[in-house]
Short mmCIF file of C-alpha atoms in Angstrom, two decimals:
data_model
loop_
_atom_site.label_atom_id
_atom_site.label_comp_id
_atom_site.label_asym_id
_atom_site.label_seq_id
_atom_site.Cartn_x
_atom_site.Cartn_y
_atom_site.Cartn_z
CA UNK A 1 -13.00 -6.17 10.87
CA UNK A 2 -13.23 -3.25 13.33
CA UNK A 3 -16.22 -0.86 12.55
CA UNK A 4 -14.25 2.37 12.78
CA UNK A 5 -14.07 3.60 9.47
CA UNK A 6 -10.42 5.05 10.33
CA UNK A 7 -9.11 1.62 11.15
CA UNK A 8 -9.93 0.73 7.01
CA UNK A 9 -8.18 4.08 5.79
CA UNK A 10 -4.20 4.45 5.56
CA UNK A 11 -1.83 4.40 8.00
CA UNK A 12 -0.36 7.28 10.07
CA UNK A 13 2.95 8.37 10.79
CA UNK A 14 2.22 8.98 14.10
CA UNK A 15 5.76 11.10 13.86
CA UNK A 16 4.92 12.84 11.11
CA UNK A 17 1.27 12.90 10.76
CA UNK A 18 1.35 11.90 7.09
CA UNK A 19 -0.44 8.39 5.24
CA UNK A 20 1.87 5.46 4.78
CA UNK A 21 0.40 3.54 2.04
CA UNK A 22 1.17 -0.23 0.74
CA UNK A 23 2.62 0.62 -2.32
CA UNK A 24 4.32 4.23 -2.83
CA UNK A 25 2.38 5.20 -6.05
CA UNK A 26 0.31 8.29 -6.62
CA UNK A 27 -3.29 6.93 -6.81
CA UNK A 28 -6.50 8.35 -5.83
CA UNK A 29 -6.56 7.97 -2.36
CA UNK A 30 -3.78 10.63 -2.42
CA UNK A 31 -6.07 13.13 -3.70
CA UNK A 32 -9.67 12.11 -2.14
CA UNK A 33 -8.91 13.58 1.69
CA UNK A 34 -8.42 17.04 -0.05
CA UNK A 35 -11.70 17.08 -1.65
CA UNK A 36 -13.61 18.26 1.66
CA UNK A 37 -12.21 20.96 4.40
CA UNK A 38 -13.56 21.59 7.93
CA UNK A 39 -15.79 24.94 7.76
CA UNK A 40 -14.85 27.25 10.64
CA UNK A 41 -19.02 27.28 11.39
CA UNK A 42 -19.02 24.28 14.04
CA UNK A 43 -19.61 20.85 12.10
CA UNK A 44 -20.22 22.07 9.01
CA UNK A 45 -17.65 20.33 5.80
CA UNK A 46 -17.18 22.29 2.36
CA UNK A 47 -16.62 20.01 -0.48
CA UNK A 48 -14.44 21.27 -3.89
CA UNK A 49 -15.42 21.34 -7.41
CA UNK A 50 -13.12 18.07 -7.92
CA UNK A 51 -13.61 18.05 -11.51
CA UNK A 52 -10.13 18.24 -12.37
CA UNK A 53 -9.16 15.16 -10.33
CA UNK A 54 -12.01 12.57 -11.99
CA UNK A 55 -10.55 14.10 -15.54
CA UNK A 56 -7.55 13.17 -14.60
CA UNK A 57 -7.59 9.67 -13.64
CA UNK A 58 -10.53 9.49 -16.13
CA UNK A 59 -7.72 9.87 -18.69
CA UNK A 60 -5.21 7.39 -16.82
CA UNK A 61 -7.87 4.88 -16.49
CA UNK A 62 -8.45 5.34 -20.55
CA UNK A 63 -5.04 4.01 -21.29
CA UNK A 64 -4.91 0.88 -19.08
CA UNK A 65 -8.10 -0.10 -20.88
CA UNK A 66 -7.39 0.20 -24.02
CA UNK A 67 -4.24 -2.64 -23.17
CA UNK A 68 -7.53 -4.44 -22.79
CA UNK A 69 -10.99 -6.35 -24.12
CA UNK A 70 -13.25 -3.54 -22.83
CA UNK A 71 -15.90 -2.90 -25.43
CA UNK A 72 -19.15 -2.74 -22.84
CA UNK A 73 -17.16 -1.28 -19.79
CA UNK A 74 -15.98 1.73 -22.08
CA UNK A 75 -19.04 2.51 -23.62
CA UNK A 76 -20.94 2.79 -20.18
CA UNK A 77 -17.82 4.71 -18.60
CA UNK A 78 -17.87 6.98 -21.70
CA UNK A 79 -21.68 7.41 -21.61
CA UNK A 80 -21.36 8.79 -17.58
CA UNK A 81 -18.56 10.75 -18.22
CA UNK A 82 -19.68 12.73 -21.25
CA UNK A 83 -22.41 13.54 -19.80
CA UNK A 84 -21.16 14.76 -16.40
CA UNK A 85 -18.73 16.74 -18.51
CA UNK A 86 -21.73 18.57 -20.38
CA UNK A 87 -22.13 19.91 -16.21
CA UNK A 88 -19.97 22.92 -16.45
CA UNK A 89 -21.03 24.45 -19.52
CA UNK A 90 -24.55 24.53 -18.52
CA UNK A 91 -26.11 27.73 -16.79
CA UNK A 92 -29.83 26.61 -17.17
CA UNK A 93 -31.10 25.60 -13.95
CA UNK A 94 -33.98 23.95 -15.61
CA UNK A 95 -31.34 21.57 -17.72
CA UNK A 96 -29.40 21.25 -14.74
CA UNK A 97 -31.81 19.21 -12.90
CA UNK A 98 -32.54 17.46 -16.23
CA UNK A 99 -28.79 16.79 -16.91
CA UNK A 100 -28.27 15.76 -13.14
CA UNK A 101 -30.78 13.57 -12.87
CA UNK A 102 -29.81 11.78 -16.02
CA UNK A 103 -26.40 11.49 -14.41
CA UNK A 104 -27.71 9.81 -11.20
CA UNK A 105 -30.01 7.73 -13.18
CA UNK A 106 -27.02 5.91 -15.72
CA UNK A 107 -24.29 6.02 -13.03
CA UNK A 108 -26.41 3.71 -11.25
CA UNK A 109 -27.06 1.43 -13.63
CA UNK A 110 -23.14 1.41 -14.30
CA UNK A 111 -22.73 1.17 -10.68
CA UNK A 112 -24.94 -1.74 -10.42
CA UNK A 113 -23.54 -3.40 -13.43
CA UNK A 114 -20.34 -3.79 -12.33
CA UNK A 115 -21.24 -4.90 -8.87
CA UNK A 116 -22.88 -8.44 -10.73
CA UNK A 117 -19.99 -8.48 -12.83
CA UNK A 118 -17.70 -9.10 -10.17
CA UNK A 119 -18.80 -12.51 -8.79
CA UNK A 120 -18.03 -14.08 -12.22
CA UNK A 121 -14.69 -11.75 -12.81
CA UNK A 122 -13.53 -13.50 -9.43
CA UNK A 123 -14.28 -16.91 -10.00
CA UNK A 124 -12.13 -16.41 -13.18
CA UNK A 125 -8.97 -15.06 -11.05
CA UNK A 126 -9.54 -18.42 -8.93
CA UNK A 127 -9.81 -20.61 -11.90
CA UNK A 128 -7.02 -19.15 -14.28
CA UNK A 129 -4.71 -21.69 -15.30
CA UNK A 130 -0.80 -20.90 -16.45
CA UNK A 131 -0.46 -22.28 -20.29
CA UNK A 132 2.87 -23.79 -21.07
CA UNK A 133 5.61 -20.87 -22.85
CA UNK A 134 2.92 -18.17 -22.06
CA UNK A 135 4.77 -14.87 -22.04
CA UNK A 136 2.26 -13.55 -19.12
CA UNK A 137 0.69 -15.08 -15.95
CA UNK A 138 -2.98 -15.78 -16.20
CA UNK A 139 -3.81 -14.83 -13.09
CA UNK A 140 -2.34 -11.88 -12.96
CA UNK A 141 -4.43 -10.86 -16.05
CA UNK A 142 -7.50 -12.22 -14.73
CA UNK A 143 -6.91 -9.89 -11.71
CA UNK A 144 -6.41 -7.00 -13.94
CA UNK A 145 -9.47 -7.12 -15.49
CA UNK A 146 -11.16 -7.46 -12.01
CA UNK A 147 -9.48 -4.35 -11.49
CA UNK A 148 -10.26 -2.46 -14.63
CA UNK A 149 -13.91 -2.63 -13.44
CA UNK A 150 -13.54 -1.77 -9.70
CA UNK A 151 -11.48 1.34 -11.22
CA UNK A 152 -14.28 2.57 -13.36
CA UNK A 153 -16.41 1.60 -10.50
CA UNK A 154 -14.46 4.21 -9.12
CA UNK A 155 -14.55 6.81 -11.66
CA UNK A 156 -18.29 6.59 -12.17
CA UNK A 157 -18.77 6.58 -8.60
CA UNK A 158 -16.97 10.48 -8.37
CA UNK A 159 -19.30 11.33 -11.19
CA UNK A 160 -22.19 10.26 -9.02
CA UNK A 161 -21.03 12.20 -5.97
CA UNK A 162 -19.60 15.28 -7.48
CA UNK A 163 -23.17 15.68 -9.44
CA UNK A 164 -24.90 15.10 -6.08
CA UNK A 165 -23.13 17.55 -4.49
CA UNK A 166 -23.44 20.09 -6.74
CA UNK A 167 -27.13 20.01 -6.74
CA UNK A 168 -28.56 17.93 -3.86
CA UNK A 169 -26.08 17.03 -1.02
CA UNK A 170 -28.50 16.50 1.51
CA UNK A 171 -29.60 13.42 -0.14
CA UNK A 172 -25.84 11.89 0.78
CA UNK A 173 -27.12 11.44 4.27
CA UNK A 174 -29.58 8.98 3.48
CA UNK A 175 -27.64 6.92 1.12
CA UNK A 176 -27.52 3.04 1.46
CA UNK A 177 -26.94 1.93 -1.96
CA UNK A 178 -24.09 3.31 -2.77
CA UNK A 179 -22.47 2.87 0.23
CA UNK A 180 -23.32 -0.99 0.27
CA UNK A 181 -22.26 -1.12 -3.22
CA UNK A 182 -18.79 0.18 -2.28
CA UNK A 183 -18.63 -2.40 1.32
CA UNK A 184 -19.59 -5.34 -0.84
CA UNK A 185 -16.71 -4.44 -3.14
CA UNK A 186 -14.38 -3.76 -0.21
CA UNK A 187 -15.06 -7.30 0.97
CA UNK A 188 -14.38 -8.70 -2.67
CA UNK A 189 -10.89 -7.07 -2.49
CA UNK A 190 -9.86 -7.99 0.70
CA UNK A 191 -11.07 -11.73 0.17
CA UNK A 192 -8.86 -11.86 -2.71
CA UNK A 193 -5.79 -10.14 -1.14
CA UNK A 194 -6.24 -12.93 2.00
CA UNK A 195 -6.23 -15.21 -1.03
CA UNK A 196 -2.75 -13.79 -2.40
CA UNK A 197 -0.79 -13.55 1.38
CA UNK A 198 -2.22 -16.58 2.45
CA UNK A 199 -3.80 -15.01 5.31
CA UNK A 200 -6.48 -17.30 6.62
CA UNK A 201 -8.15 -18.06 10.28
CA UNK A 202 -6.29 -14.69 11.33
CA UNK A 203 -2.73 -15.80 10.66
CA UNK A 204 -0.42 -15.89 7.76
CA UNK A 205 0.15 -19.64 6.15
CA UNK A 206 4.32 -20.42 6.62
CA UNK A 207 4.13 -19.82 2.67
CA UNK A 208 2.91 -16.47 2.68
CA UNK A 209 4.35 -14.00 0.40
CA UNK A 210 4.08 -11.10 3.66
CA UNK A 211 7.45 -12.97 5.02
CA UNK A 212 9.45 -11.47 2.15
CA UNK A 213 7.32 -8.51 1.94
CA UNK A 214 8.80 -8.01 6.02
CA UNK A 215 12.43 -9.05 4.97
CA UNK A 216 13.06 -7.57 2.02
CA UNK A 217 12.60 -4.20 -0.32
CA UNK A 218 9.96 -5.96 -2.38
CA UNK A 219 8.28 -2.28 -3.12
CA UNK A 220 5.37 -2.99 -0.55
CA UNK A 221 5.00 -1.29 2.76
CA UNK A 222 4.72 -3.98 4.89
CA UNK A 223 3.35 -2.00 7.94
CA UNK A 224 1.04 -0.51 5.43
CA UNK A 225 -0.02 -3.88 4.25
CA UNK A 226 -0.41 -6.30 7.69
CA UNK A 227 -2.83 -2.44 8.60
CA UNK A 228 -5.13 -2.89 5.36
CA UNK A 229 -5.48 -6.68 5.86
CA UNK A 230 -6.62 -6.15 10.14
CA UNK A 231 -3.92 -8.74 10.57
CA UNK A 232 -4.10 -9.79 14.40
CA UNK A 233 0.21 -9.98 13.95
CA UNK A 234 2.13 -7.15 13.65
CA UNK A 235 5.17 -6.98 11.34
CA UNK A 236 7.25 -7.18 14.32
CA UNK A 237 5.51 -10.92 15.56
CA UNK A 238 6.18 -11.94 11.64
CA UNK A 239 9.84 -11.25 11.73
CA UNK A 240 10.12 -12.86 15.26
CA UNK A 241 8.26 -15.81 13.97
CA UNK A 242 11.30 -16.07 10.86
CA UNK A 243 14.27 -15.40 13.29
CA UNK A 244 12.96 -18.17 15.48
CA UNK A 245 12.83 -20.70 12.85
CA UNK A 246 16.65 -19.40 11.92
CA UNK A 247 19.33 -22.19 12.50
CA UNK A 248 23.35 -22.46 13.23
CA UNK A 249 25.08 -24.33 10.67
CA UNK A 250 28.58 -25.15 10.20
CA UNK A 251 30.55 -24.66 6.73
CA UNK A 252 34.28 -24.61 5.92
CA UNK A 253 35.97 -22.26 3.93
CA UNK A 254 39.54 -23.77 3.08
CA UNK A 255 41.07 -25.17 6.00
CA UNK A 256 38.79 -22.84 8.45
CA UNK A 257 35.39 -23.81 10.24
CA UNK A 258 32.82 -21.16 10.20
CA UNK A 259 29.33 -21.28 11.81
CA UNK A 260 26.55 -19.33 10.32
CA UNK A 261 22.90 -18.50 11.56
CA UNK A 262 20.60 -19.02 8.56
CA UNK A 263 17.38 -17.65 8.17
CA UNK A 264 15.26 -19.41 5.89
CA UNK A 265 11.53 -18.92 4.20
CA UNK A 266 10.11 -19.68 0.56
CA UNK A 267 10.99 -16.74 -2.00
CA UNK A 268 8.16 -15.09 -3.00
CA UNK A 269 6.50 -15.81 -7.01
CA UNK A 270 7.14 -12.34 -8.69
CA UNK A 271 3.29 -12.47 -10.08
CA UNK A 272 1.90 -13.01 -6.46
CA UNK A 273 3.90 -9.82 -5.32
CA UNK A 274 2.30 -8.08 -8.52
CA UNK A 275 -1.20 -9.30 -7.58
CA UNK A 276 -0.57 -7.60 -3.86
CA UNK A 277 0.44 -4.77 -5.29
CA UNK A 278 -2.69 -4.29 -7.49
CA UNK A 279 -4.70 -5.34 -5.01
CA UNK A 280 -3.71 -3.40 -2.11
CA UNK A 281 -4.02 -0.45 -4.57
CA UNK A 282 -7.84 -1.18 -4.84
CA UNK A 283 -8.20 -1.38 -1.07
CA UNK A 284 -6.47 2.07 -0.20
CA UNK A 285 -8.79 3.21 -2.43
CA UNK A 286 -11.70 2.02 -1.54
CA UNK A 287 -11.43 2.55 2.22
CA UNK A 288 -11.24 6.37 0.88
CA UNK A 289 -13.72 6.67 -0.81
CA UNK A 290 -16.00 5.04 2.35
CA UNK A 291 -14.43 7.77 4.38
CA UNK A 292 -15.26 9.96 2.03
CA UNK A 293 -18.79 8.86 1.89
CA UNK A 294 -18.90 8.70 5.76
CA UNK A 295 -17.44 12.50 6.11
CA UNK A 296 -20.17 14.13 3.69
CA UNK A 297 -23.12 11.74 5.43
CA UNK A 298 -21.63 12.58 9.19
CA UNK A 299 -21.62 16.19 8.71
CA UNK A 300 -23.22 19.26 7.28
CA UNK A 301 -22.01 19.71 4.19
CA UNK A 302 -22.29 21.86 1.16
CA UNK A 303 -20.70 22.70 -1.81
CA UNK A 304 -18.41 25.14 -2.15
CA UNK A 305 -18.45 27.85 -4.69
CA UNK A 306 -15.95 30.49 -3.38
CA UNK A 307 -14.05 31.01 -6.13
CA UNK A 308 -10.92 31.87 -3.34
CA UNK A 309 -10.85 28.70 -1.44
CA UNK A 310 -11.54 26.65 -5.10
CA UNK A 311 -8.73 28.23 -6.66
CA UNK A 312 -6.70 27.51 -3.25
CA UNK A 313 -7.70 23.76 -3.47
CA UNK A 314 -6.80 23.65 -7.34
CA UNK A 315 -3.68 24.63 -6.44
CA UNK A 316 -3.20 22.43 -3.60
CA UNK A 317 -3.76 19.72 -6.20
CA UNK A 318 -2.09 21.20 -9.01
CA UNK A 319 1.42 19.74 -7.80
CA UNK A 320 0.19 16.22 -7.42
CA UNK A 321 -1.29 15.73 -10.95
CA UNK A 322 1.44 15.33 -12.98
CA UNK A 323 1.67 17.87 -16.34
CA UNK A 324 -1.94 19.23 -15.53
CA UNK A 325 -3.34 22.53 -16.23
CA UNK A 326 -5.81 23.03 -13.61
CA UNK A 327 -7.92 26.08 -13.62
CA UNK A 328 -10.93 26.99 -12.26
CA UNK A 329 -14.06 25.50 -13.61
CA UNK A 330 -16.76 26.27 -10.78
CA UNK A 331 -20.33 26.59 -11.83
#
């Protein structure tokens, strides 16, 4: 893997300057690169009240967890959240520092208790076993429970920042924690989308799922995809690769001969394509937020409270979350 933090972000339409992501979803990473604007005052970086956007996908995360098991991962969520709410009614500066530190204190501890959770929630995606005349694949829902943790990984994570750079954003800079925390669960993803395309020694296995994912509308982006992996082969090498297997054959049709030029690879298990799709989800996302994390420690910046530019940036997002009333809640 490259060290350039923009090679682990989305790709760009170089024609149209705009992120081409693996699956065409609206998902945080959408909304993270709007949370921080260049200042006009040389190097400095302004960062947005972004409390409408953690709400929001605090909400969507809610529902996918209640489909769920969840009693210990919503309690700890819940506990982080409610109390990172309690933020913007409070005008105290005293209880601010009190309330902020409490913040820090349990989002770490969440932080940190997912990150040993997720050795164990990966060997069960590698060990789940199909039962006979089961309506769902087991795999598939031992990766979604993977993910339901990663995701309020996420969500606590935004609770962490936002608090931090509200009251202390200096203290971003000389973050390691965190930031290895997030790397360690970038590698987890990635492993385990290798795992699903098959993608191993820097090549993709003849089997691979990415050959159908380069052939055909399977709802992946398969430039998008072959980018988030580092794949040494370009989309381009993968459908040469097919075509050059591709044979003449010879078929009659009535009393005519006809010759046809057959391209052939295995079809790709509907649950697999699922799996990528989930998975390449979590990447996108992750890479984000570590460019996130590497804008705020690279740079000077601060917190904005012009209540102008916030209201500009809520209504930058306000078209992008879906049947949201957004107004201003800067503190």
């Amino acid at each position: 893997m490259k060290n350039d933090l923009s090679v682990r972000s989305m790709l760009v339409d170089k024609m149209t300057g705009k992120y081409i992501k693996a699956v065409d979803e609206r998902d945080l990473c959408d909304y993270l690169p709007l949370l921080t604007k260049d200042s006009e005052e040389g190097r400095k970086v302004q960062i947005f009240d972004f409390t409408p956007i953690v709400q929001y996908f605090h909400s969507e995360l809610e529902s996918k967890l209640k489909q769920r098991e969840h009693r210990d991962l919503i309690i700890k969520r819940g506990t982080v959240f409610n109390t990172w709410m309690r933020l913007r009614t409070i005008t105290n500066d005293n209880l601010l520092c009190q309330l902020s530190s409490q913040i820090m204190k349990d989002s770490e501890e969440v932080l940190s208790w997912i990150h040993t959770r997720l050795p164990d929630l990966k060997l069960n995606i590698s060990a789940a076993v199909q039962q006979p005349n089961s309506y769902t694949n087991a795999k598939t829902e031992a990766l979604k429970r993977f993910s339901d943790d990663v995701e309020v990984f996420f969500e606590v994570l935004l609770c962490n920042i936002h608090t931090t750079a509200k009251v202390d954003i200096t203290s971003l800079k000389s973050d390691f924690i965190i930031t290895e925390h997030c790397q360690s669960i970038r590698a987890d993803i990635l492993e385990l989308l290798e795992n699903e395309t098959d993608y191993r020694n820097r090549e993709f296995s003849w089997s691979s799922s990415i050959h159908n994912i380069c052939m055909e509308d399977l709802g992946i982006n398969a430039e998008a995809l072959v980018h988030l992996i580092d794949s040494e082969m370009s989309v381009e090498d993968i459908k040469r690769q097919i075509i050059n297997q591709a044979k003449w054959e010879t078929e009659w049709q009535g009393s005519r001969e006809y010759r046809k030029y057959t391209l052939s690879i295995p079809k790709a298990d509907d649950d697999k394509i699922e799996r990528i799709k989930i998975l390449s989800r979590l990447l996108e996302n992750i890479n984000s937020i570590l460019s996130l994390l590497d804008r705020l420690k690279n740079s000077d910046a601060y917190f904005n409270e012009d209540s102008e530019e916030q209201a500009e940036f809520e209504s930058n997002i306000k078209g992008l979350l879906p049947n949201q009333n957004i107004t201003s809640h800067s503190k």
